[in-house]
Amino acid sequence: EAQVTQNPRYLITVTGKKLTVTCSQNMNHEYMSWYRQDPGLGLRQIYYSMNVEVTDKGDVPEGYKVSRKEKRNFPLILESPSPNQTSLYFCASSTNQGTSGYNEQFFGPGTRLTVL
Amino acid sequence: RKEVEQDPGPFNVPEGATVAFNCTYSNSASQSFFWYRQDCRKEPKLLMSVYSSGNEDGRFTAQLNRASQYISLLIRDSKLSDSATYLCVVNPHRAGSARQLTFGSGTQLTVLP
């Protein structure tokens, strides 16, 4: 089954304790992205990757790191989490934009993170 | 000004009603447009793309007005299962930018029995 998986699905942690949220896709997609979703603000892009070893900042990258060592995996790292990073996080993947501009993104089920 | 703006709602409509959502975007060079649906606490999923000529998929009709920079979604004969948040999504075309999609904050729809 074609899918994007994220782990963990729920996490409660404390300020300053490093954590990693994993994301994996089995569709051989080049493009992967991380978003956070907060009430009233919608989905905001944190980081994205156009392909292996190619990553770039989105709209809200502060406090986050990513890596793309393999095509299927795109982990999100919070080196020193703070309460303002409490949010719902989504990983997504798609093929790179073609000439038509059509690029449906497939989302993982989300990770609900609470930082105390 | 936000790149993509939507009326957050909530829209509460009776079953069988017709409901329309609008969304405006700020980048006139935007290339492609979509509506995504997000159920409560779930991931967004593509509902339909929006083509320049307008397009229809069953009870759903999407339209694009480039001159006024807005897209719309019309749902006819609404069902209880249509209750969700509808996200307007735009692919902005920025020279040198590889980012793909910009999401509106969503319009919440509740269809009442």
mmCIF file of C-alpha atoms in Angstrom:
data_model
loop_
_atom_site.group_PDB
_atom_site.id
_atom_site.type_symbol
_atom_site.label_atom_id
_atom_site.label_comp_id
_atom_site.label_asym_id
_atom_site.label_seq_id
_atom_site.Cartn_x
_atom_site.Cartn_y
_atom_site.Cartn_z
ATOM 1 C CA GLU A 1 0.000 0.000 0.000
ATOM 2 C CA ALA A 2 1.341 3.418 -0.997
ATOM 3 C CA GLN A 3 1.705 5.475 2.126
ATOM 4 C CA VAL A 4 3.587 7.965 4.238
ATOM 5 C CA THR A 5 4.268 6.861 7.792
ATOM 6 C CA GLN A 6 5.261 8.934 10.785
ATOM 7 C CA ASN A 7 6.447 7.943 14.225
ATOM 8 C CA PRO A 8 5.640 8.522 16.931
ATOM 9 C CA ARG A 9 2.003 9.517 16.481
ATOM 10 C CA TYR A 10 1.807 11.135 19.896
ATOM 11 C CA LEU A 11 4.618 12.476 22.043
ATOM 12 C CA ILE A 12 4.745 14.397 25.287
ATOM 13 C CA THR A 13 8.175 15.651 26.238
ATOM 14 C CA VAL A 14 9.884 18.308 28.304
ATOM 15 C CA THR A 15 11.703 21.445 27.301
ATOM 16 C CA GLY A 16 15.224 20.839 26.060
ATOM 17 C CA LYS A 17 15.049 17.093 25.541
ATOM 18 C CA LYS A 18 16.136 16.313 21.991
ATOM 19 C CA LEU A 19 13.680 14.363 19.902
ATOM 20 C CA THR A 20 13.300 13.016 16.380
ATOM 21 C CA VAL A 21 10.090 12.420 14.458
ATOM 22 C CA THR A 22 10.580 9.947 11.652
ATOM 23 C CA CYS A 23 8.907 10.065 8.258
ATOM 24 C CA SER A 24 9.055 7.412 5.592
ATOM 25 C CA GLN A 25 7.373 7.013 2.196
ATOM 26 C CA ASN A 26 7.245 4.006 -0.109
ATOM 27 C CA MET A 27 6.230 5.781 -3.326
ATOM 28 C CA ASN A 28 9.723 6.659 -4.531
ATOM 29 C CA HIS A 29 8.845 10.349 -4.308
ATOM 30 C CA GLU A 30 11.620 12.870 -4.781
ATOM 31 C CA TYR A 31 9.973 15.659 -2.819
ATOM 32 C CA MET A 32 9.320 15.504 0.921
ATOM 33 C CA SER A 33 8.220 18.187 3.313
ATOM 34 C CA TRP A 34 7.408 18.874 6.942
ATOM 35 C CA TYR A 35 4.536 21.069 8.091
ATOM 36 C CA ARG A 36 3.187 22.141 11.392
ATOM 37 C CA GLN A 37 -0.480 22.918 11.891
ATOM 38 C CA ASP A 38 -1.727 25.272 14.554
ATOM 39 C CA PRO A 39 -5.283 26.578 15.134
ATOM 40 C CA GLY A 40 -6.043 29.590 12.962
ATOM 41 C CA LEU A 41 -2.687 29.432 11.205
ATOM 42 C CA GLY A 42 -3.195 26.465 8.922
ATOM 43 C CA LEU A 43 -0.363 24.376 7.599
ATOM 44 C CA ARG A 44 3.003 26.068 7.627
ATOM 45 C CA GLN A 45 6.018 24.567 5.966
ATOM 46 C CA ILE A 46 9.049 23.907 8.166
ATOM 47 C CA TYR A 47 11.552 22.322 5.792
ATOM 48 C CA TYR A 48 11.416 20.578 2.472
ATOM 49 C CA SER A 49 13.658 18.381 0.368
ATOM 50 C CA MET A 50 13.712 18.135 -3.394
ATOM 51 C CA ASN A 51 15.816 14.985 -3.365
ATOM 52 C CA VAL A 52 18.487 13.096 -1.457
ATOM 53 C CA GLU A 53 20.958 15.448 0.261
ATOM 54 C CA VAL A 54 18.972 18.494 -0.915
ATOM 55 C CA THR A 55 17.066 20.308 1.824
ATOM 56 C CA ASP A 56 15.877 23.864 2.280
ATOM 57 C CA LYS A 57 14.037 26.039 4.749
ATOM 58 C CA GLY A 58 10.324 26.604 4.577
ATOM 59 C CA ASP A 59 8.373 29.360 6.282
ATOM 60 C CA VAL A 60 9.065 28.425 9.916
ATOM 61 C CA PRO A 61 12.412 26.558 10.173
ATOM 62 C CA GLU A 62 13.654 28.003 13.472
ATOM 63 C CA GLY A 63 14.258 25.320 16.102
ATOM 64 C CA TYR A 64 14.142 22.424 13.634
ATOM 65 C CA LYS A 65 16.619 20.386 11.629
ATOM 66 C CA VAL A 66 16.139 17.799 8.928
ATOM 67 C CA SER A 67 18.229 15.377 6.941
ATOM 68 C CA ARG A 68 17.675 13.440 3.727
ATOM 69 C CA LYS A 69 20.256 10.675 3.520
ATOM 70 C CA GLU A 70 17.901 8.266 1.788
ATOM 71 C CA LYS A 71 15.101 8.934 -0.637
ATOM 72 C CA ARG A 72 12.415 7.298 1.483
ATOM 73 C CA ASN A 73 13.222 8.923 4.852
ATOM 74 C CA PHE A 74 13.014 12.514 6.019
ATOM 75 C CA PRO A 75 13.346 12.819 9.803
ATOM 76 C CA LEU A 76 12.513 16.010 11.689
ATOM 77 C CA ILE A 77 14.831 16.820 14.566
ATOM 78 C CA LEU A 78 14.119 19.140 17.462
ATOM 79 C CA GLU A 79 17.462 19.663 19.178
ATOM 80 C CA SER A 80 16.056 21.584 22.139
ATOM 81 C CA PRO A 81 12.267 21.581 22.068
ATOM 82 C CA SER A 82 10.363 24.475 23.574
ATOM 83 C CA PRO A 83 6.669 24.843 24.479
ATOM 84 C CA ASN A 84 6.012 26.971 21.378
ATOM 85 C CA GLN A 85 6.802 23.888 19.289
ATOM 86 C CA THR A 86 3.744 22.139 20.684
ATOM 87 C CA SER A 87 1.798 21.431 17.518
ATOM 88 C CA LEU A 88 0.462 18.869 15.073
ATOM 89 C CA TYR A 89 3.160 17.884 12.599
ATOM 90 C CA PHE A 90 2.632 16.425 9.146
ATOM 91 C CA CYS A 91 5.118 14.921 6.775
ATOM 92 C CA ALA A 92 4.223 14.883 3.080
ATOM 93 C CA SER A 93 5.706 13.615 -0.144
ATOM 94 C CA SER A 94 5.107 14.059 -3.846
ATOM 95 C CA THR A 95 6.779 13.735 -7.179
ATOM 96 C CA ASN A 96 8.681 16.838 -8.181
ATOM 97 C CA GLN A 97 6.690 19.439 -10.038
ATOM 98 C CA GLY A 98 6.254 18.544 -13.664
ATOM 99 C CA THR A 99 5.565 20.901 -16.497
ATOM 100 C CA SER A 100 1.875 20.766 -15.737
ATOM 101 C CA GLY A 101 2.468 22.000 -12.213
ATOM 102 C CA TYR A 102 0.378 19.181 -10.832
ATOM 103 C CA ASN A 103 1.931 17.771 -7.693
ATOM 104 C CA GLU A 104 -0.519 16.144 -5.292
ATOM 105 C CA GLN A 105 1.023 15.830 -1.877
ATOM 106 C CA PHE A 106 0.456 12.682 0.148
ATOM 107 C CA PHE A 107 0.442 13.240 3.874
ATOM 108 C CA GLY A 108 1.377 11.089 6.789
ATOM 109 C CA PRO A 109 -1.124 10.607 9.634
ATOM 110 C CA GLY A 110 0.395 13.340 11.765
ATOM 111 C CA THR A 111 2.363 13.534 14.996
ATOM 112 C CA ARG A 112 0.854 15.387 17.915
ATOM 113 C CA LEU A 113 3.689 16.844 19.969
ATOM 114 C CA THR A 114 3.356 18.455 23.369
ATOM 115 C CA VAL A 115 6.364 20.159 24.924
ATOM 116 C CA LEU A 116 5.973 20.902 28.633
ATOM 117 C CA ARG B 1 -1.477 40.045 3.498
ATOM 118 C CA LYS B 2 -1.595 36.250 3.627
ATOM 119 C CA GLU B 3 -0.700 34.464 0.412
ATOM 120 C CA VAL B 4 -3.859 32.385 0.566
ATOM 121 C CA GLU B 5 -6.923 33.530 2.481
ATOM 122 C CA GLN B 6 -10.077 31.679 3.337
ATOM 123 C CA ASP B 7 -13.156 32.402 5.414
ATOM 124 C CA PRO B 8 -12.581 30.141 8.437
ATOM 125 C CA GLY B 9 -16.295 29.586 8.995
ATOM 126 C CA PRO B 10 -17.682 27.554 10.569
ATOM 127 C CA PHE B 11 -20.351 26.924 7.997
ATOM 128 C CA ASN B 12 -23.240 24.962 9.505
ATOM 129 C CA VAL B 13 -25.675 23.798 6.835
ATOM 130 C CA PRO B 14 -28.554 21.312 6.753
ATOM 131 C CA GLU B 15 -28.237 18.088 4.845
ATOM 132 C CA GLY B 16 -29.097 18.592 1.183
ATOM 133 C CA ALA B 17 -28.046 22.238 1.124
ATOM 134 C CA THR B 18 -25.704 23.808 -1.384
ATOM 135 C CA VAL B 19 -22.685 25.533 0.095
ATOM 136 C CA ALA B 20 -19.886 27.528 -1.506
ATOM 137 C CA PHE B 21 -16.443 28.463 -0.250
ATOM 138 C CA ASN B 22 -14.178 31.096 -1.699
ATOM 139 C CA CYS B 23 -10.463 31.544 -1.412
ATOM 140 C CA THR B 24 -8.263 34.405 -2.562
ATOM 141 C CA TYR B 25 -4.583 34.286 -3.405
ATOM 142 C CA SER B 26 -2.095 37.113 -3.629
ATOM 143 C CA ASN B 27 0.435 35.901 -6.186
ATOM 144 C CA SER B 28 -0.915 36.586 -9.648
ATOM 145 C CA ALA B 29 1.716 34.291 -11.171
ATOM 146 C CA SER B 30 0.378 31.240 -9.301
ATOM 147 C CA GLN B 31 0.238 28.253 -11.556
ATOM 148 C CA SER B 32 -1.966 25.589 -10.054
ATOM 149 C CA PHE B 33 -4.720 25.330 -7.513
ATOM 150 C CA PHE B 34 -6.269 22.632 -5.408
ATOM 151 C CA TRP B 35 -8.832 21.901 -2.756
ATOM 152 C CA TYR B 36 -7.799 19.512 0.001
ATOM 153 C CA ARG B 37 -10.111 18.041 2.587
ATOM 154 C CA GLN B 38 -9.090 17.456 6.186
ATOM 155 C CA ASP B 39 -11.184 15.470 8.603
ATOM 156 C CA CYS B 40 -10.852 16.196 12.296
ATOM 157 C CA ARG B 41 -7.430 15.164 13.594
ATOM 158 C CA LYS B 42 -6.558 13.484 10.296
ATOM 159 C CA GLU B 43 -4.190 14.282 7.482
ATOM 160 C CA PRO B 44 -5.215 16.474 4.526
ATOM 161 C CA LYS B 45 -6.164 14.641 1.344
ATOM 162 C CA LEU B 46 -6.551 15.970 -2.166
ATOM 163 C CA LEU B 47 -10.200 16.600 -3.010
ATOM 164 C CA MET B 48 -9.782 18.037 -6.477
ATOM 165 C CA SER B 49 -7.592 20.159 -8.644
ATOM 166 C CA VAL B 50 -8.938 23.426 -10.004
ATOM 167 C CA TYR B 51 -8.606 24.010 -13.717
ATOM 168 C CA SER B 52 -8.913 27.282 -15.579
ATOM 169 C CA SER B 53 -12.042 26.128 -17.338
ATOM 170 C CA GLY B 54 -13.628 24.968 -14.096
ATOM 171 C CA ASN B 55 -14.217 21.341 -13.291
ATOM 172 C CA GLU B 56 -16.789 19.142 -11.685
ATOM 173 C CA ASP B 57 -16.562 15.885 -9.803
ATOM 174 C CA GLY B 58 -19.957 14.576 -8.823
ATOM 175 C CA ARG B 59 -21.478 17.001 -6.321
ATOM 176 C CA PHE B 60 -18.338 19.130 -6.220
ATOM 177 C CA THR B 61 -17.561 21.986 -8.595
ATOM 178 C CA ALA B 62 -14.363 24.013 -8.513
ATOM 179 C CA GLN B 63 -13.817 27.268 -10.354
ATOM 180 C CA LEU B 64 -10.895 29.594 -10.885
ATOM 181 C CA ASN B 65 -11.061 33.321 -11.555
ATOM 182 C CA ARG B 66 -7.573 34.485 -12.452
ATOM 183 C CA ALA B 67 -8.576 38.104 -13.015
ATOM 184 C CA SER B 68 -9.879 38.421 -9.466
ATOM 185 C CA GLN B 69 -7.438 35.893 -8.045
ATOM 186 C CA TYR B 70 -9.879 33.634 -6.323
ATOM 187 C CA ILE B 71 -10.971 30.044 -6.478
ATOM 188 C CA SER B 72 -14.211 28.567 -5.310
ATOM 189 C CA LEU B 73 -15.637 25.232 -4.267
ATOM 190 C CA LEU B 74 -19.332 24.462 -4.564
ATOM 191 C CA ILE B 75 -20.856 21.453 -2.841
ATOM 192 C CA ARG B 76 -24.346 20.481 -3.907
ATOM 193 C CA ASP B 77 -26.746 18.224 -2.025
ATOM 194 C CA SER B 78 -24.436 18.175 0.974
ATOM 195 C CA LYS B 79 -24.117 14.980 2.993
ATOM 196 C CA LEU B 80 -23.259 14.431 6.627
ATOM 197 C CA SER B 81 -19.998 12.887 5.437
ATOM 198 C CA ASP B 82 -19.009 16.197 3.826
ATOM 199 C CA SER B 83 -18.373 17.620 7.297
ATOM 200 C CA ALA B 84 -14.684 18.492 7.325
ATOM 201 C CA THR B 85 -12.277 21.368 6.917
ATOM 202 C CA TYR B 86 -11.623 22.393 3.332
ATOM 203 C CA LEU B 87 -8.170 23.729 2.554
ATOM 204 C CA CYS B 88 -7.490 25.996 -0.376
ATOM 205 C CA VAL B 89 -4.045 25.267 -1.781
ATOM 206 C CA VAL B 90 -2.039 27.249 -4.294
ATOM 207 C CA ASN B 91 1.169 26.485 -6.111
ATOM 208 C CA PRO B 92 2.869 29.865 -6.265
ATOM 209 C CA HIS B 93 5.329 30.380 -9.038
ATOM 210 C CA ARG B 94 8.261 32.229 -7.641
ATOM 211 C CA ALA B 95 11.425 32.484 -9.656
ATOM 212 C CA GLY B 96 14.133 30.489 -7.934
ATOM 213 C CA SER B 97 11.735 28.934 -5.443
ATOM 214 C CA ALA B 98 11.396 25.184 -5.254
ATOM 215 C CA ARG B 99 8.673 25.133 -2.629
ATOM 216 C CA GLN B 100 5.528 23.635 -3.958
ATOM 217 C CA LEU B 101 2.312 24.410 -2.141
ATOM 218 C CA THR B 102 0.902 27.167 0.036
ATOM 219 C CA PHE B 103 -2.066 26.236 2.192
ATOM 220 C CA GLY B 104 -4.917 28.394 3.372
ATOM 221 C CA SER B 105 -5.949 27.993 6.983
ATOM 222 C CA GLY B 106 -9.118 26.171 6.011
ATOM 223 C CA THR B 107 -12.890 26.556 6.094
ATOM 224 C CA GLN B 108 -14.783 24.362 8.508
ATOM 225 C CA LEU B 109 -18.020 22.806 7.278
ATOM 226 C CA THR B 110 -20.541 20.985 9.430
ATOM 227 C CA VAL B 111 -23.518 19.370 7.728
ATOM 228 C CA LEU B 112 -26.405 18.949 10.144
ATOM 229 C CA PRO B 113 -29.039 16.202 9.984
#
